[in-house]
Amino acid sequence: MTERDARMETVAMLIQPGANPEIVVNAVKAAFPNLVVIEEQPEPKSLFLRRRARTLGWFQALGQFATMAVSKFGKRFTEGRAREILAAHGADASIDPAVRRIVVPSANSPQFLEAFDGIRPAALLLVSCRMLKAQTLAAISCPVLNLHAGINPQYRGLQGGYWSRVLGDEANFGTTVHLVDAGVDTGGVLYQQRMKPGKRDTMHTYPLLQTAAATGIILAALTDAVNGTLMPRTIEAPSRQWYHPPVWTWLWNGITRGIW
């Protein structure tokens, strides 16, 4: 398939509303004009909290939820840095009304599979959405890729950029595009992009930086997917799944080390 043929293939993205997914939408639409966005609605916070408590216990779950709630108050102080990141990487986080969008309640709902069957894309890219259940993934007939704000396999899960800094491992501050399987960010790695966070970056801006700096590898992975030239690889490194830091950890690292 030629580059021109690849541009005419339909590519789909599954996202939740937010600035980071829109950066990817705007980057992908330029390379794949037939892009279709499937937008799922965020899950209720109560459901998130109960699910996390089943996994880690209520003490840790409430501590992580407190971090998410308290840290939102600092978001207004990072707006200037966010604008700098967008400008530095030529990224656009605005919503383009010309891009076709389909709204579904959940990535694992019948409505999603109905939308997917109507589109029949050559590739599906996940950005900031729910984890696909095994039965949902089994019903998808094209390569499924995920944009992960972390270097796999060391920083699977959530807040990979934050934890790489906390562990003094900024050499592995970056982004991974990988194939999706039934695990949590355990699919074969396609591309990785490392970058250096700035002194003014925080948990609010790490994912923005990781997304804006990685549009090149996103387009490379999607092009491979529609051309049938994907080359996933397994990286031999310690593998660990991470979550949001509980509020006491977040405050300690912020106050004592300046890592917010």
JSON list of N, CA, C and O in Angstrom, two decimals, residues 114-163:
[
{"chain": "A", "resi": 114, "resn": "GLU", "atom": "N", "xyz": [-21.44, -1.29, 17.86]},
{"chain": "A", "resi": 114, "resn": "GLU", "atom": "CA", "xyz": [-22.28, -0.91, 16.73]},
{"chain": "A", "resi": 114, "resn": "GLU", "atom": "C", "xyz": [-21.60, 0.19, 15.92]},
{"chain": "A", "resi": 114, "resn": "GLU", "atom": "O", "xyz": [-21.59, 0.15, 14.68]},
{"chain": "A", "resi": 115, "resn": "ALA", "atom": "N", "xyz": [-21.03, 1.18, 16.61]},
{"chain": "A", "resi": 115, "resn": "ALA", "atom": "CA", "xyz": [-20.33, 2.27, 15.93]},
{"chain": "A", "resi": 115, "resn": "ALA", "atom": "C", "xyz": [-19.12, 1.72, 15.18]},
{"chain": "A", "resi": 115, "resn": "ALA", "atom": "O", "xyz": [-18.86, 2.09, 14.03]},
{"chain": "A", "resi": 116, "resn": "PHE", "atom": "N", "xyz": [-18.37, 0.84, 15.83]},
{"chain": "A", "resi": 116, "resn": "PHE", "atom": "CA", "xyz": [-17.19, 0.26, 15.19]},
{"chain": "A", "resi": 116, "resn": "PHE", "atom": "C", "xyz": [-17.57, -0.51, 13.93]},
{"chain": "A", "resi": 116, "resn": "PHE", "atom": "O", "xyz": [-16.92, -0.38, 12.88]},
{"chain": "A", "resi": 117, "resn": "ASP", "atom": "N", "xyz": [-18.62, -1.32, 14.01]},
{"chain": "A", "resi": 117, "resn": "ASP", "atom": "CA", "xyz": [-19.05, -2.09, 12.85]},
{"chain": "A", "resi": 117, "resn": "ASP", "atom": "C", "xyz": [-19.48, -1.19, 11.70]},
{"chain": "A", "resi": 117, "resn": "ASP", "atom": "O", "xyz": [-19.30, -1.53, 10.52]},
{"chain": "A", "resi": 118, "resn": "GLY", "atom": "N", "xyz": [-20.03, -0.01, 12.04]},
{"chain": "A", "resi": 118, "resn": "GLY", "atom": "CA", "xyz": [-20.43, 0.92, 10.99]},
{"chain": "A", "resi": 118, "resn": "GLY", "atom": "C", "xyz": [-19.26, 1.62, 10.33]},
{"chain": "A", "resi": 118, "resn": "GLY", "atom": "O", "xyz": [-19.36, 2.03, 9.16]},
{"chain": "A", "resi": 119, "resn": "ILE", "atom": "N", "xyz": [-18.16, 1.74, 11.05]},
{"chain": "A", "resi": 119, "resn": "ILE", "atom": "CA", "xyz": [-16.98, 2.42, 10.51]},
{"chain": "A", "resi": 119, "resn": "ILE", "atom": "C", "xyz": [-16.05, 1.45, 9.78]},
{"chain": "A", "resi": 119, "resn": "ILE", "atom": "O", "xyz": [-15.53, 1.76, 8.71]},
{"chain": "A", "resi": 120, "resn": "ARG", "atom": "N", "xyz": [-15.83, 0.29, 10.37]},
{"chain": "A", "resi": 120, "resn": "ARG", "atom": "CA", "xyz": [-14.90, -0.72, 9.85]},
{"chain": "A", "resi": 120, "resn": "ARG", "atom": "C", "xyz": [-13.53, -0.10, 9.54]},
{"chain": "A", "resi": 120, "resn": "ARG", "atom": "O", "xyz": [-13.06, -0.12, 8.41]},
{"chain": "A", "resi": 121, "resn": "PRO", "atom": "N", "xyz": [-12.88, 0.45, 10.56]},
{"chain": "A", "resi": 121, "resn": "PRO", "atom": "CA", "xyz": [-11.60, 1.12, 10.31]},
{"chain": "A", "resi": 121, "resn": "PRO", "atom": "C", "xyz": [-10.46, 0.14, 10.06]},
{"chain": "A", "resi": 121, "resn": "PRO", "atom": "O", "xyz": [-10.53, -1.04, 10.42]},
{"chain": "A", "resi": 122, "resn": "ALA", "atom": "N", "xyz": [-9.40, 0.66, 9.48]},
{"chain": "A", "resi": 122, "resn": "ALA", "atom": "CA", "xyz": [-8.19, -0.14, 9.28]},
{"chain": "A", "resi": 122, "resn": "ALA", "atom": "C", "xyz": [-7.38, -0.25, 10.55]},
{"chain": "A", "resi": 122, "resn": "ALA", "atom": "O", "xyz": [-6.56, -1.16, 10.69]},
{"chain": "A", "resi": 123, "resn": "ALA", "atom": "N", "xyz": [-7.58, 0.68, 11.48]},
{"chain": "A", "resi": 123, "resn": "ALA", "atom": "CA", "xyz": [-6.88, 0.65, 12.76]},
{"chain": "A", "resi": 123, "resn": "ALA", "atom": "C", "xyz": [-7.69, 1.44, 13.77]},
{"chain": "A", "resi": 123, "resn": "ALA", "atom": "O", "xyz": [-8.40, 2.38, 13.40]},
{"chain": "A", "resi": 124, "resn": "LEU", "atom": "N", "xyz": [-7.56, 1.06, 15.03]},
{"chain": "A", "resi": 124, "resn": "LEU", "atom": "CA", "xyz": [-8.23, 1.76, 16.12]},
{"chain": "A", "resi": 124, "resn": "LEU", "atom": "C", "xyz": [-7.18, 2.19, 17.13]},
{"chain": "A", "resi": 124, "resn": "LEU", "atom": "O", "xyz": [-6.37, 1.38, 17.60]},
{"chain": "A", "resi": 125, "resn": "LEU", "atom": "N", "xyz": [-7.18, 3.49, 17.48]},
{"chain": "A", "resi": 125, "resn": "LEU", "atom": "CA", "xyz": [-6.23, 4.04, 18.45]},
{"chain": "A", "resi": 125, "resn": "LEU", "atom": "C", "xyz": [-6.99, 4.45, 19.70]},
{"chain": "A", "resi": 125, "resn": "LEU", "atom": "O", "xyz": [-7.97, 5.20, 19.62]},
{"chain": "A", "resi": 126, "resn": "LEU", "atom": "N", "xyz": [-6.53, 3.99, 20.85]},
{"chain": "A", "resi": 126, "resn": "LEU", "atom": "CA", "xyz": [-7.13, 4.34, 22.13]},
{"chain": "A", "resi": 126, "resn": "LEU", "atom": "C", "xyz": [-6.32, 5.46, 22.77]},
{"chain": "A", "resi": 126, "resn": "LEU", "atom": "O", "xyz": [-5.09, 5.38, 22.85]},
{"chain": "A", "resi": 127, "resn": "VAL", "atom": "N", "xyz": [-7.03, 6.49, 23.25]},
{"chain": "A", "resi": 127, "resn": "VAL", "atom": "CA", "xyz": [-6.37, 7.60, 23.94]},
{"chain": "A", "resi": 127, "resn": "VAL", "atom": "C", "xyz": [-7.24, 8.02, 25.12]},
{"chain": "A", "resi": 127, "resn": "VAL", "atom": "O", "xyz": [-8.37, 8.47, 24.94]},
{"chain": "A", "resi": 128, "resn": "SER", "atom": "N", "xyz": [-6.73, 7.85, 26.33]},
{"chain": "A", "resi": 128, "resn": "SER", "atom": "CA", "xyz": [-7.39, 8.32, 27.55]},
{"chain": "A", "resi": 128, "resn": "SER", "atom": "C", "xyz": [-8.79, 7.76, 27.72]},
{"chain": "A", "resi": 128, "resn": "SER", "atom": "O", "xyz": [-9.71, 8.47, 28.13]},
{"chain": "A", "resi": 129, "resn": "CYS", "atom": "N", "xyz": [-8.97, 6.48, 27.40]},
{"chain": "A", "resi": 129, "resn": "CYS", "atom": "CA", "xyz": [-10.29, 5.87, 27.54]},
{"chain": "A", "resi": 129, "resn": "CYS", "atom": "C", "xyz": [-10.22, 4.67, 28.48]},
{"chain": "A", "resi": 129, "resn": "CYS", "atom": "O", "xyz": [-9.15, 4.30, 28.96]},
{"chain": "A", "resi": 130, "resn": "ARG", "atom": "N", "xyz": [-11.38, 4.07, 28.73]},
{"chain": "A", "resi": 130, "resn": "ARG", "atom": "CA", "xyz": [-11.43, 2.88, 29.57]},
{"chain": "A", "resi": 130, "resn": "ARG", "atom": "C", "xyz": [-10.63, 1.73, 28.95]},
{"chain": "A", "resi": 130, "resn": "ARG", "atom": "O", "xyz": [-10.46, 1.66, 27.74]},
{"chain": "A", "resi": 131, "resn": "MET", "atom": "N", "xyz": [-10.23, 0.83, 29.80]},
{"chain": "A", "resi": 131, "resn": "MET", "atom": "CA", "xyz": [-9.60, -0.40, 29.34]},
{"chain": "A", "resi": 131, "resn": "MET", "atom": "C", "xyz": [-10.66, -1.28, 28.68]},
{"chain": "A", "resi": 131, "resn": "MET", "atom": "O", "xyz": [-11.75, -1.47, 29.22]},
{"chain": "A", "resi": 132, "resn": "LEU", "atom": "N", "xyz": [-10.35, -1.81, 27.51]},
{"chain": "A", "resi": 132, "resn": "LEU", "atom": "CA", "xyz": [-11.29, -2.68, 26.82]},
{"chain": "A", "resi": 132, "resn": "LEU", "atom": "C", "xyz": [-11.36, -4.04, 27.48]},
{"chain": "A", "resi": 132, "resn": "LEU", "atom": "O", "xyz": [-10.33, -4.65, 27.78]},
{"chain": "A", "resi": 133, "resn": "LYS", "atom": "N", "xyz": [-12.58, -4.52, 27.70]},
{"chain": "A", "resi": 133, "resn": "LYS", "atom": "CA", "xyz": [-12.76, -5.87, 28.23]},
{"chain": "A", "resi": 133, "resn": "LYS", "atom": "C", "xyz": [-12.36, -6.88, 27.16]},
{"chain": "A", "resi": 133, "resn": "LYS", "atom": "O", "xyz": [-12.37, -6.58, 25.96]},
{"chain": "A", "resi": 134, "resn": "ALA", "atom": "N", "xyz": [-12.06, -8.10, 27.61]},
{"chain": "A", "resi": 134, "resn": "ALA", "atom": "CA", "xyz": [-11.60, -9.13, 26.68]},
{"chain": "A", "resi": 134, "resn": "ALA", "atom": "C", "xyz": [-12.62, -9.41, 25.59]},
{"chain": "A", "resi": 134, "resn": "ALA", "atom": "O", "xyz": [-12.26, -9.57, 24.42]},
{"chain": "A", "resi": 135, "resn": "GLN", "atom": "N", "xyz": [-13.91, -9.41, 25.94]},
{"chain": "A", "resi": 135, "resn": "GLN", "atom": "CA", "xyz": [-14.93, -9.71, 24.93]},
{"chain": "A", "resi": 135, "resn": "GLN", "atom": "C", "xyz": [-15.08, -8.58, 23.94]},
{"chain": "A", "resi": 135, "resn": "GLN", "atom": "O", "xyz": [-15.38, -8.81, 22.76]},
{"chain": "A", "resi": 136, "resn": "THR", "atom": "N", "xyz": [-14.85, -7.34, 24.39]},
{"chain": "A", "resi": 136, "resn": "THR", "atom": "CA", "xyz": [-14.88, -6.21, 23.46]},
{"chain": "A", "resi": 136, "resn": "THR", "atom": "C", "xyz": [-13.71, -6.29, 22.50]},
{"chain": "A", "resi": 136, "resn": "THR", "atom": "O", "xyz": [-13.85, -6.13, 21.29]},
{"chain": "A", "resi": 137, "resn": "LEU", "atom": "N", "xyz": [-12.53, -6.54, 23.05]},
{"chain": "A", "resi": 137, "resn": "LEU", "atom": "CA", "xyz": [-11.33, -6.63, 22.22]},
{"chain": "A", "resi": 137, "resn": "LEU", "atom": "C", "xyz": [-11.45, -7.76, 21.20]},
{"chain": "A", "resi": 137, "resn": "LEU", "atom": "O", "xyz": [-11.03, -7.60, 20.04]},
{"chain": "A", "resi": 138, "resn": "ALA", "atom": "N", "xyz": [-12.06, -8.87, 21.60]},
{"chain": "A", "resi": 138, "resn": "ALA", "atom": "CA", "xyz": [-12.19, -10.01, 20.69]},
{"chain": "A", "resi": 138, "resn": "ALA", "atom": "C", "xyz": [-13.12, -9.71, 19.53]},
{"chain": "A", "resi": 138, "resn": "ALA", "atom": "O", "xyz": [-13.02, -10.35, 18.47]},
{"chain": "A", "resi": 139, "resn": "ALA", "atom": "N", "xyz": [-14.02, -8.73, 19.70]},
{"chain": "A", "resi": 139, "resn": "ALA", "atom": "CA", "xyz": [-14.97, -8.39, 18.65]},
{"chain": "A", "resi": 139, "resn": "ALA", "atom": "C", "xyz": [-14.43, -7.36, 17.65]},
{"chain": "A", "resi": 139, "resn": "ALA", "atom": "O", "xyz": [-15.10, -7.03, 16.67]},
{"chain": "A", "resi": 140, "resn": "ILE", "atom": "N", "xyz": [-13.22, -6.88, 17.88]},
{"chain": "A", "resi": 140, "resn": "ILE", "atom": "CA", "xyz": [-12.63, -5.86, 17.01]},
{"chain": "A", "resi": 140, "resn": "ILE", "atom": "C", "xyz": [-11.74, -6.53, 15.98]},
{"chain": "A", "resi": 140, "resn": "ILE", "atom": "O", "xyz": [-10.84, -7.30, 16.33]},
{"chain": "A", "resi": 141, "resn": "SER", "atom": "N", "xyz": [-11.97, -6.22, 14.73]},
{"chain": "A", "resi": 141, "resn": "SER", "atom": "CA", "xyz": [-11.33, -6.95, 13.63]},
{"chain": "A", "resi": 141, "resn": "SER", "atom": "C", "xyz": [-10.09, -6.27, 13.05]},
{"chain": "A", "resi": 141, "resn": "SER", "atom": "O", "xyz": [-9.57, -6.72, 12.04]},
{"chain": "A", "resi": 142, "resn": "CYS", "atom": "N", "xyz": [-9.62, -5.21, 13.67]},
{"chain": "A", "resi": 142, "resn": "CYS", "atom": "CA", "xyz": [-8.44, -4.50, 13.14]},
{"chain": "A", "resi": 142, "resn": "CYS", "atom": "C", "xyz": [-7.41, -4.35, 14.26]},
{"chain": "A", "resi": 142, "resn": "CYS", "atom": "O", "xyz": [-7.72, -4.60, 15.43]},
{"chain": "A", "resi": 143, "resn": "PRO", "atom": "N", "xyz": [-6.19, -3.95, 13.94]},
{"chain": "A", "resi": 143, "resn": "PRO", "atom": "CA", "xyz": [-5.21, -3.70, 15.00]},
{"chain": "A", "resi": 143, "resn": "PRO", "atom": "C", "xyz": [-5.70, -2.62, 15.96]},
{"chain": "A", "resi": 143, "resn": "PRO", "atom": "O", "xyz": [-6.25, -1.61, 15.54]},
{"chain": "A", "resi": 144, "resn": "VAL", "atom": "N", "xyz": [-5.51, -2.87, 17.24]},
{"chain": "A", "resi": 144, "resn": "VAL", "atom": "CA", "xyz": [-5.89, -1.90, 18.29]},
{"chain": "A", "resi": 144, "resn": "VAL", "atom": "C", "xyz": [-4.62, -1.41, 18.95]},
{"chain": "A", "resi": 144, "resn": "VAL", "atom": "O", "xyz": [-3.85, -2.19, 19.51]},
{"chain": "A", "resi": 145, "resn": "LEU", "atom": "N", "xyz": [-4.40, -0.10, 18.89]},
{"chain": "A", "resi": 145, "resn": "LEU", "atom": "CA", "xyz": [-3.20, 0.53, 19.44]},
{"chain": "A", "resi": 145, "resn": "LEU", "atom": "C", "xyz": [-3.58, 1.40, 20.61]},
{"chain": "A", "resi": 145, "resn": "LEU", "atom": "O", "xyz": [-4.71, 1.92, 20.68]},
{"chain": "A", "resi": 146, "resn": "ASN", "atom": "N", "xyz": [-2.66, 1.60, 21.52]},
{"chain": "A", "resi": 146, "resn": "ASN", "atom": "CA", "xyz": [-2.91, 2.47, 22.68]},
{"chain": "A", "resi": 146, "resn": "ASN", "atom": "C", "xyz": [-1.77, 3.46, 22.84]},
{"chain": "A", "resi": 146, "resn": "ASN", "atom": "O", "xyz": [-0.60, 3.11, 22.69]},
{"chain": "A", "resi": 147, "resn": "LEU", "atom": "N", "xyz": [-2.15, 4.71, 23.12]},
{"chain": "A", "resi": 147, "resn": "LEU", "atom": "CA", "xyz": [-1.16, 5.74, 23.48]},
{"chain": "A", "resi": 147, "resn": "LEU", "atom": "C", "xyz": [-1.05, 5.75, 25.00]},
{"chain": "A", "resi": 147, "resn": "LEU", "atom": "O", "xyz": [-2.02, 6.05, 25.70]},
{"chain": "A", "resi": 148, "resn": "HIS", "atom": "N", "xyz": [0.13, 5.42, 25.51]},
{"chain": "A", "resi": 148, "resn": "HIS", "atom": "CA", "xyz": [0.33, 5.31, 26.95]},
{"chain": "A", "resi": 148, "resn": "HIS", "atom": "C", "xyz": [1.33, 6.35, 27.42]},
{"chain": "A", "resi": 148, "resn": "HIS", "atom": "O", "xyz": [2.46, 6.41, 26.90]},
{"chain": "A", "resi": 149, "resn": "ALA", "atom": "N", "xyz": [0.95, 7.14, 28.42]},
{"chain": "A", "resi": 149, "resn": "ALA", "atom": "CA", "xyz": [1.83, 8.18, 28.96]},
{"chain": "A", "resi": 149, "resn": "ALA", "atom": "C", "xyz": [2.79, 7.56, 29.98]},
{"chain": "A", "resi": 149, "resn": "ALA", "atom": "O", "xyz": [2.68, 7.77, 31.19]},
{"chain": "A", "resi": 150, "resn": "GLY", "atom": "N", "xyz": [3.72, 6.80, 29.46]},
{"chain": "A", "resi": 150, "resn": "GLY", "atom": "CA", "xyz": [4.71, 6.15, 30.30]},
{"chain": "A", "resi": 150, "resn": "GLY", "atom": "C", "xyz": [5.57, 5.24, 29.44]},
{"chain": "A", "resi": 150, "resn": "GLY", "atom": "O", "xyz": [5.19, 4.89, 28.32]},
{"chain": "A", "resi": 151, "resn": "ILE", "atom": "N", "xyz": [6.72, 4.87, 29.94]},
{"chain": "A", "resi": 151, "resn": "ILE", "atom": "CA", "xyz": [7.59, 3.94, 29.23]},
{"chain": "A", "resi": 151, "resn": "ILE", "atom": "C", "xyz": [7.29, 2.53, 29.74]},
{"chain": "A", "resi": 151, "resn": "ILE", "atom": "O", "xyz": [7.45, 2.24, 30.92]},
{"chain": "A", "resi": 152, "resn": "ASN", "atom": "N", "xyz": [6.87, 1.68, 28.82]},
{"chain": "A", "resi": 152, "resn": "ASN", "atom": "CA", "xyz": [6.57, 0.28, 29.17]},
{"chain": "A", "resi": 152, "resn": "ASN", "atom": "C", "xyz": [7.82, -0.58, 28.98]},
{"chain": "A", "resi": 152, "resn": "ASN", "atom": "O", "xyz": [8.63, -0.30, 28.10]},
{"chain": "A", "resi": 153, "resn": "PRO", "atom": "N", "xyz": [7.98, -1.62, 29.78]},
{"chain": "A", "resi": 153, "resn": "PRO", "atom": "CA", "xyz": [7.04, -2.13, 30.79]},
{"chain": "A", "resi": 153, "resn": "PRO", "atom": "C", "xyz": [7.26, -1.56, 32.18]},
{"chain": "A", "resi": 153, "resn": "PRO", "atom": "O", "xyz": [6.54, -1.90, 33.11]},
{"chain": "A", "resi": 154, "resn": "GLN", "atom": "N", "xyz": [8.24, -0.66, 32.34]},
{"chain": "A", "resi": 154, "resn": "GLN", "atom": "CA", "xyz": [8.57, -0.18, 33.69]},
{"chain": "A", "resi": 154, "resn": "GLN", "atom": "C", "xyz": [7.45, 0.64, 34.32]},
{"chain": "A", "resi": 154, "resn": "GLN", "atom": "O", "xyz": [7.26, 0.61, 35.54]},
{"chain": "A", "resi": 155, "resn": "TYR", "atom": "N", "xyz": [6.71, 1.40, 33.49]},
{"chain": "A", "resi": 155, "resn": "TYR", "atom": "CA", "xyz": [5.72, 2.33, 34.03]},
{"chain": "A", "resi": 155, "resn": "TYR", "atom": "C", "xyz": [4.37, 2.13, 33.35]},
{"chain": "A", "resi": 155, "resn": "TYR", "atom": "O", "xyz": [3.84, 3.01, 32.69]},
{"chain": "A", "resi": 156, "resn": "ARG", "atom": "N", "xyz": [3.83, 0.94, 33.55]},
{"chain": "A", "resi": 156, "resn": "ARG", "atom": "CA", "xyz": [2.49, 0.65, 33.07]},
{"chain": "A", "resi": 156, "resn": "ARG", "atom": "C", "xyz": [1.47, 1.30, 34.00]},
{"chain": "A", "resi": 156, "resn": "ARG", "atom": "O", "xyz": [1.78, 1.67, 35.13]},
{"chain": "A", "resi": 157, "resn": "GLY", "atom": "N", "xyz": [0.24, 1.42, 33.52]},
{"chain": "A", "resi": 157, "resn": "GLY", "atom": "CA", "xyz": [-0.81, 1.97, 34.37]},
{"chain": "A", "resi": 157, "resn": "GLY", "atom": "C", "xyz": [-0.88, 3.48, 34.30]},
{"chain": "A", "resi": 157, "resn": "GLY", "atom": "O", "xyz": [-0.86, 4.06, 33.22]},
{"chain": "A", "resi": 158, "resn": "LEU", "atom": "N", "xyz": [-0.95, 4.11, 35.47]},
{"chain": "A", "resi": 158, "resn": "LEU", "atom": "CA", "xyz": [-1.22, 5.55, 35.55]},
{"chain": "A", "resi": 158, "resn": "LEU", "atom": "C", "xyz": [-0.01, 6.33, 36.05]},
{"chain": "A", "resi": 158, "resn": "LEU", "atom": "O", "xyz": [0.81, 5.83, 36.82]},
{"chain": "A", "resi": 159, "resn": "GLN", "atom": "N", "xyz": [0.07, 7.59, 35.57]},
{"chain": "A", "resi": 159, "resn": "GLN", "atom": "CA", "xyz": [1.07, 8.55, 36.05]},
{"chain": "A", "resi": 159, "resn": "GLN", "atom": "C", "xyz": [2.50, 8.04, 35.89]},
{"chain": "A", "resi": 159, "resn": "GLN", "atom": "O", "xyz": [3.35, 8.21, 36.78]},
{"chain": "A", "resi": 160, "resn": "GLY", "atom": "N", "xyz": [2.80, 7.48, 34.73]},
{"chain": "A", "resi": 160, "resn": "GLY", "atom": "CA", "xyz": [4.15, 6.98, 34.47]},
{"chain": "A", "resi": 160, "resn": "GLY", "atom": "C", "xyz": [5.21, 8.06, 34.53]},
{"chain": "A", "resi": 160, "resn": "GLY", "atom": "O", "xyz": [6.32, 7.82, 35.00]},
{"chain": "A", "resi": 161, "resn": "GLY", "atom": "N", "xyz": [4.88, 9.26, 34.06]},
{"chain": "A", "resi": 161, "resn": "GLY", "atom": "CA", "xyz": [5.84, 10.34, 34.11]},
{"chain": "A", "resi": 161, "resn": "GLY", "atom": "C", "xyz": [6.17, 10.75, 35.54]},
{"chain": "A", "resi": 161, "resn": "GLY", "atom": "O", "xyz": [7.34, 10.96, 35.90]},
{"chain": "A", "resi": 162, "resn": "TYR", "atom": "N", "xyz": [5.14, 10.86, 36.36]},
{"chain": "A", "resi": 162, "resn": "TYR", "atom": "CA", "xyz": [5.33, 11.22, 37.77]},
{"chain": "A", "resi": 162, "resn": "TYR", "atom": "C", "xyz": [6.21, 10.20, 38.47]},
{"chain": "A", "resi": 162, "resn": "TYR", "atom": "O", "xyz": [7.19, 10.56, 39.14]},
{"chain": "A", "resi": 163, "resn": "TRP", "atom": "N", "xyz": [5.90, 8.92, 38.31]},
{"chain": "A", "resi": 163, "resn": "TRP", "atom": "CA", "xyz": [6.66, 7.90, 39.04]},
{"chain": "A", "resi": 163, "resn": "TRP", "atom": "C", "xyz": [8.09, 7.78, 38.55]},
{"chain": "A", "resi": 163, "resn": "TRP", "atom": "O", "xyz": [9.00, 7.47, 39.33]}
]
